């Protein structure tokens, strides 16, 4: 899954600190994709190294806010409008969830890019033939090709479904603004954890 691009998409909405990014990511993916804080900070440091985010000063509570750069915005938008590798179906679901919930992103355009890529993949799979002479090899090859074709057909059905679901809602009704609540950091106190 592309945590890197997911964090960039959230930071495109405004500066955030690590725990806040964790909460925002969970809000936009239905809590199905939980990130640990160490993963977030490691990713943020790599994004900073690559010039895609900048680290701000700590506030009075010790929160360090990160901001996206212009290069980060370009990277994130490129990710949204580049077809997802077929082996990364979970990345595709997260990408659409983020595109649908982040203000200013065109989720319908993301769906169109993905549907076009799946249609091309399906056409190629339907036309593919095995050039070998041995029937046993052809059967083995066709089993693999059928699995890929059935997965692509499932992707096409899911994308059509996603397109219908998104079309039923104006963009502004799906957008989730950054929360003004500041998630607490650290572990709960021992007394609270024991109770």
PDB file of C-alpha atoms in Angstrom:
ATOM      1  CA  UNK A   1       0.000   0.000   0.000  1.00  0.00           C
ATOM      2  CA  UNK A   2       1.271   3.492  -0.697  1.00  0.00           C
ATOM      3  CA  UNK A   3       1.471   5.105   2.722  1.00  0.00           C
ATOM      4  CA  UNK A   4       3.792   7.659   1.169  1.00  0.00           C
ATOM      5  CA  UNK A   5       1.177   8.933  -1.263  1.00  0.00           C
ATOM      6  CA  UNK A   6      -1.667   8.651   1.224  1.00  0.00           C
ATOM      7  CA  UNK A   7       0.171  10.922   3.658  1.00  0.00           C
ATOM      8  CA  UNK A   8       0.926  13.376   0.858  1.00  0.00           C
ATOM      9  CA  UNK A   9      -2.769  13.451  -0.088  1.00  0.00           C
ATOM     10  CA  UNK A  10      -3.737  14.298   3.490  1.00  0.00           C
ATOM     11  CA  UNK A  11      -0.975  16.891   3.834  1.00  0.00           C
ATOM     12  CA  UNK A  12      -2.297  18.514   0.666  1.00  0.00           C
ATOM     13  CA  UNK A  13      -5.229  19.621   2.847  1.00  0.00           C
ATOM     14  CA  UNK A  14      -3.003  21.345   5.398  1.00  0.00           C
ATOM     15  CA  UNK A  15      -0.135  20.871   7.853  1.00  0.00           C
ATOM     16  CA  UNK A  16      -0.442  17.889  10.215  1.00  0.00           C
ATOM     17  CA  UNK A  17       1.615  16.149  12.866  1.00  0.00           C
ATOM     18  CA  UNK A  18       2.239  12.401  13.018  1.00  0.00           C
ATOM     19  CA  UNK A  19      -0.600  11.238  15.268  1.00  0.00           C
ATOM     20  CA  UNK A  20      -2.977  13.544  13.430  1.00  0.00           C
ATOM     21  CA  UNK A  21      -1.941  11.951  10.117  1.00  0.00           C
ATOM     22  CA  UNK A  22      -2.585   8.522  11.633  1.00  0.00           C
ATOM     23  CA  UNK A  23      -6.097   9.586  12.683  1.00  0.00           C
ATOM     24  CA  UNK A  24      -6.876  11.274   9.360  1.00  0.00           C
ATOM     25  CA  UNK A  25      -5.690   8.225   7.399  1.00  0.00           C
ATOM     26  CA  UNK A  26      -7.924   5.935   9.495  1.00  0.00           C
ATOM     27  CA  UNK A  27     -10.919   8.285   9.048  1.00  0.00           C
ATOM     28  CA  UNK A  28     -10.552   8.182   5.283  1.00  0.00           C
ATOM     29  CA  UNK A  29     -10.042   4.437   4.974  1.00  0.00           C
ATOM     30  CA  UNK A  30     -12.784   3.411   7.374  1.00  0.00           C
ATOM     31  CA  UNK A  31     -10.200   2.348   9.935  1.00  0.00           C
ATOM     32  CA  UNK A  32      -9.471  -0.753   7.870  1.00  0.00           C
ATOM     33  CA  UNK A  33      -5.932   0.398   7.125  1.00  0.00           C
ATOM     34  CA  UNK A  34      -4.291   1.276  10.421  1.00  0.00           C
ATOM     35  CA  UNK A  35      -0.818   2.707  10.377  1.00  0.00           C
ATOM     36  CA  UNK A  36       1.551   2.598  13.295  1.00  0.00           C
ATOM     37  CA  UNK A  37       3.115   5.860  14.320  1.00  0.00           C
ATOM     38  CA  UNK A  38       6.660   4.622  13.689  1.00  0.00           C
ATOM     39  CA  UNK A  39       5.699   3.860  10.083  1.00  0.00           C
ATOM     40  CA  UNK A  40       4.285   7.372   9.708  1.00  0.00           C
ATOM     41  CA  UNK A  41       7.373   9.115  11.075  1.00  0.00           C
ATOM     42  CA  UNK A  42       9.732   6.936   9.012  1.00  0.00           C
ATOM     43  CA  UNK A  43       7.698   7.765   5.918  1.00  0.00           C
ATOM     44  CA  UNK A  44       7.669  11.483   6.764  1.00  0.00           C
ATOM     45  CA  UNK A  45      11.447  11.487   7.135  1.00  0.00           C
ATOM     46  CA  UNK A  46      11.855   9.818   3.730  1.00  0.00           C
ATOM     47  CA  UNK A  47       9.422  12.325   2.205  1.00  0.00           C
ATOM     48  CA  UNK A  48      11.450  15.143   3.743  1.00  0.00           C
ATOM     49  CA  UNK A  49      14.683  13.628   2.380  1.00  0.00           C
ATOM     50  CA  UNK A  50      13.063  13.511  -1.074  1.00  0.00           C
ATOM     51  CA  UNK A  51      11.940  17.154  -0.864  1.00  0.00           C
ATOM     52  CA  UNK A  52       8.226  16.298  -0.834  1.00  0.00           C
ATOM     53  CA  UNK A  53       7.459  17.634   2.664  1.00  0.00           C
ATOM     54  CA  UNK A  54       9.067  20.068   5.081  1.00  0.00           C
ATOM     55  CA  UNK A  55       9.200  19.786   8.845  1.00  0.00           C
ATOM     56  CA  UNK A  56       7.934  22.757  10.827  1.00  0.00           C
ATOM     57  CA  UNK A  57       8.797  23.848  14.337  1.00  0.00           C
ATOM     58  CA  UNK A  58       7.187  22.158  17.334  1.00  0.00           C
ATOM     59  CA  UNK A  59       4.152  23.845  18.889  1.00  0.00           C
ATOM     60  CA  UNK A  60       3.620  24.368  22.640  1.00  0.00           C
ATOM     61  CA  UNK A  61       2.456  20.736  23.012  1.00  0.00           C
ATOM     62  CA  UNK A  62       5.477  19.359  21.190  1.00  0.00           C
ATOM     63  CA  UNK A  63       3.639  18.573  17.948  1.00  0.00           C
ATOM     64  CA  UNK A  64       5.845  18.909  14.895  1.00  0.00           C
ATOM     65  CA  UNK A  65       3.725  19.879  11.896  1.00  0.00           C
ATOM     66  CA  UNK A  66       4.676  18.687   8.426  1.00  0.00           C
ATOM     67  CA  UNK A  67       3.768  20.525   5.222  1.00  0.00           C
ATOM     68  CA  UNK A  68       3.647  19.331   1.643  1.00  0.00           C
ATOM     69  CA  UNK A  69       5.877  21.023  -0.938  1.00  0.00           C
ATOM     70  CA  UNK A  70       5.019  21.774  -4.562  1.00  0.00           C
ATOM     71  CA  UNK A  71       7.058  18.721  -5.550  1.00  0.00           C
ATOM     72  CA  UNK A  72       5.002  16.694  -3.056  1.00  0.00           C
ATOM     73  CA  UNK A  73       1.765  17.939  -4.606  1.00  0.00           C
ATOM     74  CA  UNK A  74       2.983  16.981  -8.073  1.00  0.00           C
ATOM     75  CA  UNK A  75       4.020  13.522  -6.833  1.00  0.00           C
ATOM     76  CA  UNK A  76       0.660  12.951  -5.131  1.00  0.00           C
ATOM     77  CA  UNK A  77      -1.390  14.093  -8.130  1.00  0.00           C
ATOM     78  CA  UNK A  78       0.744  11.945 -10.428  1.00  0.00           C
ATOM     79  CA  UNK A  79       0.029   8.939  -8.182  1.00  0.00           C
ATOM     80  CA  UNK A  80      -3.709   9.612  -8.265  1.00  0.00           C
ATOM     81  CA  UNK A  81      -3.752   9.786 -12.055  1.00  0.00           C
ATOM     82  CA  UNK A  82      -1.442   6.827 -12.723  1.00  0.00           C
ATOM     83  CA  UNK A  83      -3.086   3.414 -13.031  1.00  0.00           C
ATOM     84  CA  UNK A  84      -2.459   1.158 -10.048  1.00  0.00           C
ATOM     85  CA  UNK A  85      -0.439  -1.996 -10.582  1.00  0.00           C
ATOM     86  CA  UNK A  86      -2.873  -4.947 -10.798  1.00  0.00           C
ATOM     87  CA  UNK A  87      -1.028  -6.706  -7.975  1.00  0.00           C
ATOM     88  CA  UNK A  88      -1.858  -3.825  -5.608  1.00  0.00           C
ATOM     89  CA  UNK A  89      -5.647  -4.055  -5.351  1.00  0.00           C
ATOM     90  CA  UNK A  90      -5.581  -2.829  -1.749  1.00  0.00           C
ATOM     91  CA  UNK A  91      -3.693   0.283  -2.884  1.00  0.00           C
ATOM     92  CA  UNK A  92      -6.440   0.980  -5.426  1.00  0.00           C
ATOM     93  CA  UNK A  93      -9.148   0.838  -2.747  1.00  0.00           C
ATOM     94  CA  UNK A  94      -7.199   3.207  -0.485  1.00  0.00           C
ATOM     95  CA  UNK A  95      -6.477   5.533  -3.409  1.00  0.00           C
ATOM     96  CA  UNK A  96     -10.187   5.828  -4.254  1.00  0.00           C
ATOM     97  CA  UNK A  97     -11.182   6.264  -0.608  1.00  0.00           C
ATOM     98  CA  UNK A  98      -8.677   9.098  -0.235  1.00  0.00           C
ATOM     99  CA  UNK A  99      -9.687  10.721  -3.520  1.00  0.00           C
ATOM    100  CA  UNK A 100     -13.354  10.592  -2.502  1.00  0.00           C
ATOM    101  CA  UNK A 101     -12.860  12.085   0.957  1.00  0.00           C
ATOM    102  CA  UNK A 102     -10.240  14.773   0.394  1.00  0.00           C
ATOM    103  CA  UNK A 103     -11.631  18.164  -0.666  1.00  0.00           C
ATOM    104  CA  UNK A 104     -10.508  19.328  -4.091  1.00  0.00           C
ATOM    105  CA  UNK A 105      -9.544  15.916  -5.445  1.00  0.00           C
ATOM    106  CA  UNK A 106     -11.435  14.559  -8.445  1.00  0.00           C
ATOM    107  CA  UNK A 107     -12.364  11.004  -7.497  1.00  0.00           C
ATOM    108  CA  UNK A 108     -14.236  10.515 -10.788  1.00  0.00           C
ATOM    109  CA  UNK A 109     -11.024  11.239 -12.733  1.00  0.00           C
ATOM    110  CA  UNK A 110      -9.178   8.643 -10.646  1.00  0.00           C
ATOM    111  CA  UNK A 111     -11.874   6.078 -11.425  1.00  0.00           C
ATOM    112  CA  UNK A 112     -11.719   6.871 -15.158  1.00  0.00           C
ATOM    113  CA  UNK A 113      -7.937   6.386 -15.259  1.00  0.00           C
ATOM    114  CA  UNK A 114      -8.241   3.062 -13.450  1.00  0.00           C
ATOM    115  CA  UNK A 115     -11.167   1.864 -15.598  1.00  0.00           C
ATOM    116  CA  UNK A 116      -9.277   2.679 -18.808  1.00  0.00           C
ATOM    117  CA  UNK A 117      -6.241   0.745 -17.564  1.00  0.00           C
ATOM    118  CA  UNK A 118      -8.375  -2.260 -16.589  1.00  0.00           C
ATOM    119  CA  UNK A 119     -10.153  -2.198 -19.966  1.00  0.00           C
ATOM    120  CA  UNK A 120      -6.787  -2.231 -21.761  1.00  0.00           C
ATOM    121  CA  UNK A 121      -5.546  -5.058 -19.550  1.00  0.00           C
ATOM    122  CA  UNK A 122      -8.710  -7.068 -20.194  1.00  0.00           C
ATOM    123  CA  UNK A 123      -8.448  -6.594 -23.952  1.00  0.00           C
ATOM    124  CA  UNK A 124      -4.846  -7.810 -23.915  1.00  0.00           C
ATOM    125  CA  UNK A 125      -5.726 -10.816 -21.760  1.00  0.00           C
ATOM    126  CA  UNK A 126      -8.635 -11.802 -24.009  1.00  0.00           C
ATOM    127  CA  UNK A 127      -6.426 -11.664 -27.110  1.00  0.00           C
ATOM    128  CA  UNK A 128      -3.454 -13.487 -25.592  1.00  0.00           C
ATOM    129  CA  UNK A 129      -2.543 -16.881 -26.998  1.00  0.00           C
ATOM    130  CA  UNK A 130       0.114 -19.341 -25.953  1.00  0.00           C
ATOM    131  CA  UNK A 131       2.688 -19.906 -28.708  1.00  0.00           C
ATOM    132  CA  UNK A 132       3.938 -23.293 -27.450  1.00  0.00           C
ATOM    133  CA  UNK A 133       3.456 -26.674 -29.099  1.00  0.00           C
ATOM    134  CA  UNK A 134       2.788 -28.802 -26.001  1.00  0.00           C
ATOM    135  CA  UNK A 135      -0.870 -28.860 -24.913  1.00  0.00           C
ATOM    136  CA  UNK A 136       0.100 -29.389 -21.280  1.00  0.00           C
ATOM    137  CA  UNK A 137       2.027 -26.123 -21.209  1.00  0.00           C
ATOM    138  CA  UNK A 138      -0.877 -24.344 -22.863  1.00  0.00           C
ATOM    139  CA  UNK A 139      -3.254 -25.563 -20.144  1.00  0.00           C
ATOM    140  CA  UNK A 140      -0.909 -24.361 -17.408  1.00  0.00           C
ATOM    141  CA  UNK A 141      -0.515 -21.010 -19.148  1.00  0.00           C
ATOM    142  CA  UNK A 142      -4.266 -20.657 -19.668  1.00  0.00           C
ATOM    143  CA  UNK A 143      -4.959 -21.259 -15.974  1.00  0.00           C
ATOM    144  CA  UNK A 144      -2.718 -18.327 -15.103  1.00  0.00           C
ATOM    145  CA  UNK A 145      -4.173 -16.160 -17.874  1.00  0.00           C
ATOM    146  CA  UNK A 146      -7.737 -17.013 -16.760  1.00  0.00           C
ATOM    147  CA  UNK A 147      -6.912 -16.049 -13.167  1.00  0.00           C
ATOM    148  CA  UNK A 148      -5.575 -12.697 -14.332  1.00  0.00           C
ATOM    149  CA  UNK A 149      -8.578 -12.139 -16.605  1.00  0.00           C
ATOM    150  CA  UNK A 150     -11.082 -12.989 -13.853  1.00  0.00           C
ATOM    151  CA  UNK A 151      -9.275 -10.611 -11.458  1.00  0.00           C
ATOM    152  CA  UNK A 152      -9.364  -7.842 -14.089  1.00  0.00           C
ATOM    153  CA  UNK A 153     -13.084  -8.469 -14.686  1.00  0.00           C
ATOM    154  CA  UNK A 154     -13.684  -8.200 -10.937  1.00  0.00           C
ATOM    155  CA  UNK A 155     -11.716  -4.934 -10.887  1.00  0.00           C
ATOM    156  CA  UNK A 156     -13.834  -3.608 -13.769  1.00  0.00           C
ATOM    157  CA  UNK A 157     -17.065  -4.486 -11.919  1.00  0.00           C
ATOM    158  CA  UNK A 158     -15.829  -2.904  -8.692  1.00  0.00           C
ATOM    159  CA  UNK A 159     -14.720   0.267 -10.487  1.00  0.00           C
ATOM    160  CA  UNK A 160     -18.118   0.546 -12.220  1.00  0.00           C
ATOM    161  CA  UNK A 161     -19.748   0.144  -8.805  1.00  0.00           C
ATOM    162  CA  UNK A 162     -17.420   2.776  -7.289  1.00  0.00           C
ATOM    163  CA  UNK A 163     -18.187   5.162 -10.142  1.00  0.00           C
ATOM    164  CA  UNK A 164     -21.944   4.778  -9.514  1.00  0.00           C
ATOM    165  CA  UNK A 165     -21.532   5.287  -5.758  1.00  0.00           C
ATOM    166  CA  UNK A 166     -19.455   8.425  -6.284  1.00  0.00           C
ATOM    167  CA  UNK A 167     -21.849   9.808  -8.919  1.00  0.00           C
ATOM    168  CA  UNK A 168     -24.720   9.527  -6.431  1.00  0.00           C
ATOM    169  CA  UNK A 169     -23.016  12.054  -4.141  1.00  0.00           C
ATOM    170  CA  UNK A 170     -21.902  15.570  -4.934  1.00  0.00           C
ATOM    171  CA  UNK A 171     -18.189  15.990  -4.210  1.00  0.00           C
ATOM    172  CA  UNK A 172     -18.791  18.321  -1.292  1.00  0.00           C
ATOM    173  CA  UNK A 173     -20.890  15.739   0.582  1.00  0.00           C
ATOM    174  CA  UNK A 174     -18.044  13.209   0.614  1.00  0.00           C
ATOM    175  CA  UNK A 175     -15.211  15.569   1.484  1.00  0.00           C
ATOM    176  CA  UNK A 176     -13.856  15.259   5.010  1.00  0.00           C
ATOM    177  CA  UNK A 177     -12.027  18.345   6.236  1.00  0.00           C
ATOM    178  CA  UNK A 178      -9.032  17.949   8.523  1.00  0.00           C
ATOM    179  CA  UNK A 179     -10.248  17.428  12.070  1.00  0.00           C
ATOM    180  CA  UNK A 180      -9.728  20.256  14.534  1.00  0.00           C
ATOM    181  CA  UNK A 181      -9.503  17.684  17.353  1.00  0.00           C
ATOM    182  CA  UNK A 182      -5.929  16.975  18.291  1.00  0.00           C
ATOM    183  CA  UNK A 183      -5.395  13.272  18.926  1.00  0.00           C
ATOM    184  CA  UNK A 184      -3.496  12.569  22.100  1.00  0.00           C
ATOM    185  CA  UNK A 185      -0.068  11.134  21.766  1.00  0.00           C
ATOM    186  CA  UNK A 186       1.546   8.409  23.798  1.00  0.00           C
ATOM    187  CA  UNK A 187       0.157   5.506  25.752  1.00  0.00           C
ATOM    188  CA  UNK A 188      -2.683   5.832  28.245  1.00  0.00           C
ATOM    189  CA  UNK A 189      -1.718   6.238  31.905  1.00  0.00           C
ATOM    190  CA  UNK A 190      -1.279   2.918  33.736  1.00  0.00           C
ATOM    191  CA  UNK A 191      -4.307   3.511  35.969  1.00  0.00           C
ATOM    192  CA  UNK A 192      -6.530   4.147  32.935  1.00  0.00           C
ATOM    193  CA  UNK A 193      -5.085   1.169  31.055  1.00  0.00           C
ATOM    194  CA  UNK A 194      -5.649  -1.196  34.015  1.00  0.00           C
ATOM    195  CA  UNK A 195      -9.321  -0.177  34.385  1.00  0.00           C
TER     196      UNK A 195
END
